[in-house]
PDB file of C-alpha atoms in Angstrom:
ATOM      1  CA  HIS A   1     110.656  86.870 103.268  1.00 42.00           C
ATOM      2  CA  SER A   2     114.001  88.336 102.131  1.00 43.00           C
ATOM      3  CA  GLY A   3     114.543  91.180 104.776  1.00 47.00           C
ATOM      4  CA  GLN A   4     114.888  94.645 104.436  1.00 48.00           C
ATOM      5  CA  ALA A   5     115.131  95.795 100.790  1.00 50.00           C
ATOM      6  CA  CYS A   6     118.384  97.190  99.284  1.00 50.00           C
ATOM      7  CA  ILE A   7     117.026  99.823  96.761  1.00 50.00           C
ATOM      8  CA  SER A   8     119.825 100.920  94.363  1.00 54.00           C
ATOM      9  CA  PRO A   9     118.343 103.724  91.833  1.00 53.00           C
ATOM     10  CA  SER A  10     119.623 103.181  88.304  1.00 64.00           C
ATOM     11  CA  LEU A  11     117.005 104.597  86.312  1.00 70.00           C
ATOM     12  CA  PRO A  12     114.839 108.217  86.272  1.00 71.00           C
ATOM     13  CA  ALA A  13     111.904 107.953  88.498  1.00 68.00           C
ATOM     14  CA  PRO A  14     108.765 107.790  86.697  1.00 73.00           C
ATOM     15  CA  GLN A  15     106.904 111.016  86.131  1.00 87.00           C
ATOM     16  CA  THR A  16     103.074 110.100  85.924  1.00 94.00           C
ATOM     17  CA  ILE A  17     100.929 108.186  87.899  1.00 97.00           C
ATOM     18  CA  ALA A  18      97.497 106.625  87.556  1.00 98.00           C
ATOM     19  CA  TYR A  19      95.256 106.118  90.498  1.00 98.00           C
ATOM     20  CA  ILE A  20      92.487 103.482  89.583  1.00 98.00           C
ATOM     21  CA  VAL A  21      89.507 103.006  91.941  1.00 98.00           C
ATOM     22  CA  ILE A  22      86.631 100.659  91.658  1.00 97.00           C
ATOM     23  CA  ASN A  23      83.307 101.801  93.058  1.00 97.00           C
ATOM     24  CA  LEU A  24      80.191 100.107  93.871  1.00 96.00           C
ATOM     25  CA  ASN A  25      77.533 102.302  95.985  1.00 96.00           C
ATOM     26  CA  GLY A  26      80.487 103.460  98.038  1.00 95.00           C
ATOM     27  CA  ALA A  27      79.648 107.571  97.522  1.00 97.00           C
ATOM     28  CA  ALA A  28      80.573 107.944 101.281  1.00 94.00           C
ATOM     29  CA  MET A  29      83.785 106.245 100.938  1.00 94.00           C
ATOM     30  CA  LEU A  30      84.728 108.274  97.878  1.00 97.00           C
ATOM     31  CA  GLU A  31      84.129 111.604  99.184  1.00 96.00           C
ATOM     32  CA  ASP A  32      86.421 110.734 102.072  1.00 95.00           C
ATOM     33  CA  LEU A  33      88.955 109.628  99.575  1.00 97.00           C
ATOM     34  CA  PHE A  34      88.595 112.593  97.386  1.00 98.00           C
ATOM     35  CA  HIS A  35      89.082 115.125 100.202  1.00 97.00           C
ATOM     36  CA  SER A  36      92.076 113.502 101.383  1.00 96.00           C
ATOM     37  CA  PHE A  37      93.593 113.216  97.806  1.00 97.00           C
ATOM     38  CA  GLU A  38      93.106 117.125  97.514  1.00 97.00           C
ATOM     39  CA  ARG A  39      94.332 117.845 100.337  1.00 96.00           C
ATOM     40  CA  THR A  40      97.758 115.666 100.454  1.00 96.00           C
ATOM     41  CA  ASN A  41      98.632 115.476  96.812  1.00 97.00           C
ATOM     42  CA  ARG A  42     101.264 117.470  95.423  1.00 95.00           C
ATOM     43  CA  HIS A  43     102.130 115.499  92.309  1.00 95.00           C
ATOM     44  CA  ALA A  44     100.863 117.510  89.515  1.00 94.00           C
ATOM     45  CA  ALA A  45     100.967 114.672  86.918  1.00 95.00           C
ATOM     46  CA  TYR A  46      98.234 112.481  87.942  1.00 97.00           C
ATOM     47  CA  ASP A  47      95.162 110.621  86.620  1.00 96.00           C
ATOM     48  CA  LEU A  48      92.376 109.494  88.910  1.00 98.00           C
ATOM     49  CA  ILE A  49      90.421 106.905  87.301  1.00 98.00           C
ATOM     50  CA  ILE A  50      86.958 105.940  88.958  1.00 98.00           C
ATOM     51  CA  VAL A  51      85.306 102.807  87.537  1.00 98.00           C
ATOM     52  CA  ASP A  52      81.624 102.574  88.439  1.00 98.00           C
ATOM     53  CA  HIS A  53      80.037  99.267  88.674  1.00 96.00           C
ATOM     54  CA  GLY A  54      76.542 100.619  88.081  1.00 96.00           C
ATOM     55  CA  SER A  55      76.182 102.366  91.467  1.00 97.00           C
ATOM     56  CA  GLU A  56      73.105 103.842  92.583  1.00 96.00           C
ATOM     57  CA  ASP A  57      73.781 105.782  95.783  1.00 96.00           C
ATOM     58  CA  GLY A  58      75.037 109.639  93.882  1.00 97.00           C
ATOM     59  CA  SER A  59      78.348 108.291  93.398  1.00 98.00           C
ATOM     60  CA  LEU A  60      78.293 108.888  89.734  1.00 98.00           C
ATOM     61  CA  GLU A  61      77.115 112.646  90.836  1.00 98.00           C
ATOM     62  CA  LEU A  62      79.724 112.808  93.257  1.00 98.00           C
ATOM     63  CA  CYS A  63      82.344 112.176  90.821  1.00 98.00           C
ATOM     64  CA  GLU A  64      81.151 114.701  88.005  1.00 98.00           C
ATOM     65  CA  ALA A  65      80.820 117.244  90.948  1.00 98.00           C
ATOM     66  CA  TRP A  66      84.462 116.382  91.543  1.00 98.00           C
ATOM     67  CA  LYS A  67      85.863 116.712  87.948  1.00 97.00           C
ATOM     68  CA  SER A  68      86.488 120.595  88.434  1.00 97.00           C
ATOM     69  CA  ARG A  69      88.580 119.869  91.469  1.00 97.00           C
ATOM     70  CA  LEU A  70      90.647 116.793  90.784  1.00 98.00           C
ATOM     71  CA  ASN A  71      92.016 115.587  87.612  1.00 97.00           C
ATOM     72  CA  LEU A  72      88.958 112.808  87.355  1.00 98.00           C
ATOM     73  CA  THR A  73      87.985 110.484  84.764  1.00 98.00           C
ATOM     74  CA  LEU A  74      84.668 108.321  85.177  1.00 98.00           C
ATOM     75  CA  LEU A  75      84.314 105.338  83.764  1.00 98.00           C
ATOM     76  CA  ALA A  76      80.522 103.897  84.308  1.00 97.00           C
ATOM     77  CA  ARG A  77      80.322 100.350  83.361  1.00 94.00           C
ATOM     78  CA  GLY A  78      76.685 100.295  84.681  1.00 91.00           C
ATOM     79  CA  GLN A  79      76.849  96.710  86.125  1.00 92.00           C
ATOM     80  CA  ASN A  80      78.989  94.706  88.592  1.00 91.00           C
ATOM     81  CA  HIS A  81      82.420  93.391  87.426  1.00 93.00           C
ATOM     82  CA  SER A  82      85.201  91.556  88.681  1.00 93.00           C
ATOM     83  CA  PHE A  83      87.924  93.464  90.640  1.00 93.00           C
ATOM     84  CA  SER A  84      90.480  91.776  88.213  1.00 95.00           C
ATOM     85  CA  ALA A  85      88.663  92.765  84.863  1.00 96.00           C
ATOM     86  CA  SER A  86      87.664  96.329  85.933  1.00 97.00           C
ATOM     87  CA  ASN A  87      90.934  97.317  86.917  1.00 97.00           C
ATOM     88  CA  ASN A  88      92.413  95.775  83.663  1.00 98.00           C
ATOM     89  CA  TYR A  89      89.822  97.916  82.061  1.00 98.00           C
ATOM     90  CA  GLY A  90      91.023 101.224  83.982  1.00 98.00           C
ATOM     91  CA  VAL A  91      94.380 100.571  82.938  1.00 98.00           C
ATOM     92  CA  GLN A  92      93.447 100.635  79.040  1.00 97.00           C
ATOM     93  CA  HIS A  93      92.227 104.147  79.700  1.00 97.00           C
ATOM     94  CA  THR A  94      95.762 105.453  80.974  1.00 97.00           C
ATOM     95  CA  ASN A  95      99.423 106.068  79.599  1.00 96.00           C
ATOM     96  CA  ALA A  96     100.710 106.807  82.465  1.00 97.00           C
ATOM     97  CA  ASP A  97     104.182 105.407  83.774  1.00 96.00           C
ATOM     98  CA  VAL A  98     102.967 103.861  86.479  1.00 97.00           C
ATOM     99  CA  VAL A  99      99.450 102.502  87.724  1.00 98.00           C
ATOM    100  CA  VAL A 100      98.245 102.480  91.389  1.00 98.00           C
ATOM    101  CA  PHE A 101      95.250 100.250  92.216  1.00 98.00           C
ATOM    102  CA  LEU A 102      93.351 101.990  94.670  1.00 97.00           C
ATOM    103  CA  ASN A 103      90.266 101.151  96.865  1.00 96.00           C
ATOM    104  CA  ASN A 104      87.477 103.555  97.765  1.00 96.00           C
ATOM    105  CA  ASP A 105      87.818 102.684 101.406  1.00 95.00           C
ATOM    106  CA  ILE A 106      91.258 104.387 101.504  1.00 95.00           C
ATOM    107  CA  VAL A 107      92.035 107.468 103.334  1.00 94.00           C
ATOM    108  CA  LEU A 108      94.961 109.641 102.923  1.00 94.00           C
ATOM    109  CA  ALA A 109      96.990 111.241 105.750  1.00 90.00           C
ATOM    110  CA  HIS A 110     100.086 112.504 103.472  1.00 93.00           C
ATOM    111  CA  ASP A 111     101.095 112.471 100.151  1.00 96.00           C
ATOM    112  CA  ILE A 112     101.840 109.282  99.158  1.00 96.00           C
ATOM    113  CA  THR A 113     103.113 109.822  95.356  1.00 96.00           C
ATOM    114  CA  PRO A 114     106.704 110.249  96.105  1.00 95.00           C
ATOM    115  CA  GLY A 115     106.900 107.235  98.342  1.00 95.00           C
ATOM    116  CA  LEU A 116     105.527 104.871  95.859  1.00 96.00           C
ATOM    117  CA  LEU A 117     107.259 106.344  92.724  1.00 95.00           C
ATOM    118  CA  ALA A 118     110.514 106.435  94.261  1.00 93.00           C
ATOM    119  CA  PRO A 119     111.318 102.425  94.558  1.00 94.00           C
ATOM    120  CA  PHE A 120     110.679 102.255  90.582  1.00 95.00           C
ATOM    121  CA  ALA A 121     114.162 104.023  89.825  1.00 93.00           C
ATOM    122  CA  ASP A 122     115.222 100.388  90.539  1.00 95.00           C
ATOM    123  CA  PRO A 123     114.746  98.239  87.816  1.00 95.00           C
ATOM    124  CA  ASP A 124     114.700  95.051  90.004  1.00 96.00           C
ATOM    125  CA  VAL A 125     111.346  96.646  91.922  1.00 97.00           C
ATOM    126  CA  GLY A 126     108.279  95.286  90.139  1.00 97.00           C
ATOM    127  CA  MET A 127     105.074  96.217  92.475  1.00 98.00           C
ATOM    128  CA  VAL A 128     105.062  98.546  95.782  1.00 98.00           C
ATOM    129  CA  GLY A 129     102.777  98.710  98.317  1.00 97.00           C
ATOM    130  CA  MET A 130     102.490 100.869 101.463  1.00 95.00           C
ATOM    131  CA  LYS A 131     101.829 100.437 104.981  1.00 94.00           C
ATOM    132  CA  LEU A 132      98.108 100.447 106.210  1.00 94.00           C
ATOM    133  CA  TYR A 133      96.370 101.427 109.209  1.00 92.00           C
ATOM    134  CA  ASP A 134      93.011 100.339 110.521  1.00 90.00           C
ATOM    135  CA  ARG A 135      91.118 103.482 110.328  1.00 71.00           C
ATOM    136  CA  ARG A 136      90.562 105.735 113.455  1.00 61.00           C
ATOM    137  CA  PRO A 137      89.613 109.167 111.771  1.00 53.00           C
ATOM    138  CA  GLU A 138      89.346 110.599 114.979  1.00 55.00           C
ATOM    139  CA  GLY A 139      93.111 109.620 116.168  1.00 54.00           C
ATOM    140  CA  ALA A 140      96.321 110.592 114.546  1.00 56.00           C
ATOM    141  CA  LEU A 141      97.789 108.140 112.128  1.00 56.00           C
ATOM    142  CA  GLU A 142     100.855 106.765 114.326  1.00 60.00           C
ATOM    143  CA  ARG A 143      98.193 106.051 117.171  1.00 65.00           C
ATOM    144  CA  SER A 144      95.925 103.623 115.063  1.00 78.00           C
ATOM    145  CA  PRO A 145      96.790  99.902 114.812  1.00 85.00           C
ATOM    146  CA  ILE A 146      98.854  98.879 111.924  1.00 88.00           C
ATOM    147  CA  GLN A 147      97.195  96.567 109.504  1.00 88.00           C
ATOM    148  CA  HIS A 148      99.205  95.738 106.797  1.00 85.00           C
ATOM    149  CA  LEU A 149     102.855  95.642 106.252  1.00 85.00           C
ATOM    150  CA  GLY A 150     103.049  92.917 103.480  1.00 83.00           C
ATOM    151  CA  VAL A 151     101.696  89.781 102.482  1.00 81.00           C
ATOM    152  CA  HIS A 152     103.496  86.606 103.691  1.00 74.00           C
ATOM    153  CA  PHE A 153     102.718  83.281 103.541  1.00 73.00           C
ATOM    154  CA  ASN A 154     102.371  80.644 106.603  1.00 76.00           C
ATOM    155  CA  ASP A 155     104.455  78.036 107.284  1.00 70.00           C
ATOM    156  CA  TYR A 156     103.843  74.876 105.313  1.00 64.00           C
ATOM    157  CA  LYS A 157     102.631  71.862 106.925  1.00 65.00           C
ATOM    158  CA  ARG A 158     101.651  68.561 105.525  1.00 64.00           C
ATOM    159  CA  SER A 159      97.988  68.848 107.303  1.00 66.00           C
ATOM    160  CA  GLN A 160      97.136  72.143 105.886  1.00 68.00           C
ATOM    161  CA  PRO A 161      97.534  74.052 102.417  1.00 69.00           C
ATOM    162  CA  ILE A 162      99.568  77.550 102.334  1.00 68.00           C
ATOM    163  CA  ALA A 163      97.785  80.527 102.767  1.00 70.00           C
ATOM    164  CA  ALA A 164      98.719  84.157 102.361  1.00 67.00           C
ATOM    165  CA  PHE A 165      98.004  86.336 104.960  1.00 66.00           C
ATOM    166  CA  GLU A 166      98.597  90.185 105.660  1.00 72.00           C
ATOM    167  CA  THR A 167     101.330  90.816 108.275  1.00 71.00           C
ATOM    168  CA  ARG A 168     100.062  93.363 111.249  1.00 72.00           C
ATOM    169  CA  TYR A 169     102.649  94.873 113.444  1.00 67.00           C
ATOM    170  CA  ALA A 170     104.589  93.115 116.126  1.00 63.00           C
ATOM    171  CA  PRO A 171     107.225  94.120 118.164  1.00 65.00           C
ATOM    172  CA  GLN A 172     109.687  92.299 116.186  1.00 68.00           C
ATOM    173  CA  LEU A 173     109.075  94.024 113.208  1.00 69.00           C
ATOM    174  CA  GLU A 174     109.530  97.282 114.716  1.00 72.00           C
ATOM    175  CA  TYR A 175     112.800  97.543 112.991  1.00 66.00           C
ATOM    176  CA  ILE A 176     110.690  97.238 109.514  1.00 71.00           C
ATOM    177  CA  ALA A 177     107.662  99.421 110.570  1.00 71.00           C
ATOM    178  CA  GLU A 178     109.075 102.808 109.100  1.00 76.00           C
ATOM    179  CA  ASP A 179     111.185 101.433 106.216  1.00 80.00           C
ATOM    180  CA  MET A 180     111.141  99.535 102.864  1.00 90.00           C
ATOM    181  CA  TRP A 181     110.873  95.609 103.304  1.00 89.00           C
ATOM    182  CA  ASP A 182     110.953  93.179 100.614  1.00 93.00           C
ATOM    183  CA  VAL A 183     107.885  90.804 100.882  1.00 93.00           C
ATOM    184  CA  PRO A 184     106.202  87.961  98.813  1.00 93.00           C
ATOM    185  CA  ALA A 185     103.176  90.268  97.907  1.00 94.00           C
ATOM    186  CA  VAL A 186     101.242  93.334  98.985  1.00 96.00           C
ATOM    187  CA  THR A 187      97.630  93.730  99.462  1.00 94.00           C
ATOM    188  CA  GLY A 188      95.268  95.129  96.203  1.00 93.00           C
ATOM    189  CA  ALA A 189      94.025  97.728  98.480  1.00 94.00           C
ATOM    190  CA  ILE A 190      97.004  99.914  97.349  1.00 97.00           C
ATOM    191  CA  MET A 191      99.199  98.438  94.872  1.00 97.00           C
ATOM    192  CA  ALA A 192     101.569 100.217  92.159  1.00 98.00           C
ATOM    193  CA  CYS A 193     103.430  98.887  89.295  1.00 98.00           C
ATOM    194  CA  ARG A 194     104.722 100.069  85.850  1.00 97.00           C
ATOM    195  CA  ARG A 195     102.175 100.374  83.430  1.00 98.00           C
ATOM    196  CA  THR A 196     104.151  98.628  80.493  1.00 97.00           C
ATOM    197  CA  GLU A 197     105.199  95.717  82.686  1.00 98.00           C
ATOM    198  CA  PHE A 198     101.500  95.154  84.175  1.00 98.00           C
ATOM    199  CA  GLU A 199     100.467  95.011  80.472  1.00 98.00           C
ATOM    200  CA  ASP A 200     103.391  92.426  79.337  1.00 97.00           C
ATOM    201  CA  LEU A 201     102.114  89.961  82.356  1.00 96.00           C
ATOM    202  CA  GLY A 202      98.777  90.276  80.892  1.00 96.00           C
ATOM    203  CA  GLY A 203      97.282  92.131  84.202  1.00 96.00           C
ATOM    204  CA  PHE A 204      95.083  90.547  86.692  1.00 95.00           C
ATOM    205  CA  ASP A 205      94.281  87.129  85.981  1.00 90.00           C
ATOM    206  CA  GLU A 206      90.226  87.597  85.084  1.00 87.00           C
ATOM    207  CA  GLY A 207      89.814  83.923  86.462  1.00 85.00           C
ATOM    208  CA  TYR A 208      89.629  85.531  89.993  1.00 76.00           C
ATOM    209  CA  PHE A 209      86.307  87.484  90.731  1.00 70.00           C
ATOM    210  CA  TYR A 210      87.352  88.990  94.221  1.00 66.00           C
ATOM    211  CA  GLY A 211      90.585  88.123  96.272  1.00 69.00           C
ATOM    212  CA  LEU A 212      94.074  86.652  95.703  1.00 81.00           C
ATOM    213  CA  GLU A 213      94.246  88.279  92.539  1.00 92.00           C
ATOM    214  CA  ASP A 214      96.662  90.887  93.949  1.00 94.00           C
ATOM    215  CA  VAL A 215      98.993  87.759  95.477  1.00 94.00           C
ATOM    216  CA  ASP A 216      98.887  85.950  92.160  1.00 94.00           C
ATOM    217  CA  LEU A 217     100.171  89.184  90.178  1.00 97.00           C
ATOM    218  CA  CYS A 218     102.779  89.760  92.805  1.00 96.00           C
ATOM    219  CA  LEU A 219     103.803  86.090  92.396  1.00 95.00           C
ATOM    220  CA  LYS A 220     103.971  86.583  88.785  1.00 96.00           C
ATOM    221  CA  TYR A 221     106.206  89.394  89.045  1.00 97.00           C
ATOM    222  CA  ARG A 222     108.813  87.402  91.145  1.00 94.00           C
ATOM    223  CA  LEU A 223     108.361  84.227  88.877  1.00 94.00           C
ATOM    224  CA  HIS A 224     108.158  85.583  85.685  1.00 95.00           C
ATOM    225  CA  ARG A 225     110.418  88.921  85.801  1.00 96.00           C
ATOM    226  CA  SER A 226     112.200  87.842  88.953  1.00 96.00           C
ATOM    227  CA  GLN A 227     111.357  91.311  90.312  1.00 97.00           C
ATOM    228  CA  LYS A 228     111.013  92.361  94.206  1.00 96.00           C
ATOM    229  CA  ILE A 229     107.832  93.378  95.870  1.00 96.00           C
ATOM    230  CA  ILE A 230     108.432  96.391  97.953  1.00 97.00           C
ATOM    231  CA  CYS A 231     105.909  97.425 100.840  1.00 95.00           C
ATOM    232  CA  ASN A 232     107.063 100.861 101.666  1.00 96.00           C
ATOM    233  CA  ASN A 233     106.430 101.383 105.432  1.00 93.00           C
ATOM    234  CA  GLN A 234     107.708 105.403 104.804  1.00 94.00           C
ATOM    235  CA  ILE A 235     104.449 106.122 103.849  1.00 95.00           C
ATOM    236  CA  GLY A 236     100.748 105.087 104.888  1.00 93.00           C
ATOM    237  CA  ALA A 237      97.299 105.504 104.956  1.00 94.00           C
ATOM    238  CA  TYR A 238      93.918 104.430 106.496  1.00 93.00           C
ATOM    239  CA  HIS A 239      92.099 101.354 105.333  1.00 93.00           C
ATOM    240  CA  VAL A 240      88.613 100.194 106.032  1.00 85.00           C
ATOM    241  CA  ARG A 241      89.338  96.726 105.773  1.00 59.00           C
ATOM    242  CA  ALA A 242      86.409  94.566 103.477  1.00 52.00           C
ATOM    243  CA  TYR A 243      84.284  97.295 102.750  1.00 48.00           C
ATOM    244  CA  SER A 244      84.658  97.266  99.192  1.00 51.00           C
ATOM    245  CA  ARG A 245      84.032  93.354  99.176  1.00 50.00           C
ATOM    246  CA  SER A 246      80.835  94.246 100.859  1.00 51.00           C
TER     247      SER A 246
END
């Protein structure tokens, strides 16, 4: 990593934002997400796009019921697809300035939209993620273990391949745990980018079914656009790790 990011605003902050959520039989998680979004969101110009993979647990009915309370669009695909394919599909259904890929197993504790949009005032920023906590609904956010401060890579050794891992909190990272950080990549559990740049890069690589497509995309931003990947640790949310994978 390259240490703390130096954000030098030079463009107007984006105004419209679309959250894209893939779902398969996750009605209980979706309801928690919807309630938390309704409670915390203060940004009027948003879309909430649910891409459903053939759920049979009442997810479709739940989404229909929430249309009167949230600016929600339901895209029912009828069967399971890859993470890459359905996120690419969701982007095709919005004209928002910024798209956010959001897992259905996220629960929001405060309004994250300003913190996701603000870094894009810097044209050198390509992707924005955020701090994630292990989910402890009964406790305060700041008392939950930190799960994600960005994605890093292990030190290369001849005896093992290079591997990506999510960086959890450690005492030596205290200085960055409440700040913005320039990192190699961020997790696809929640990651934001400008829609036009995402489309210019060809979106997620659909050769991946589930896993590492998020890291691959971040590396494309670095390689092909020479842009930074920012983990904004000034904002945070709960994440039930691997729920959506199962």
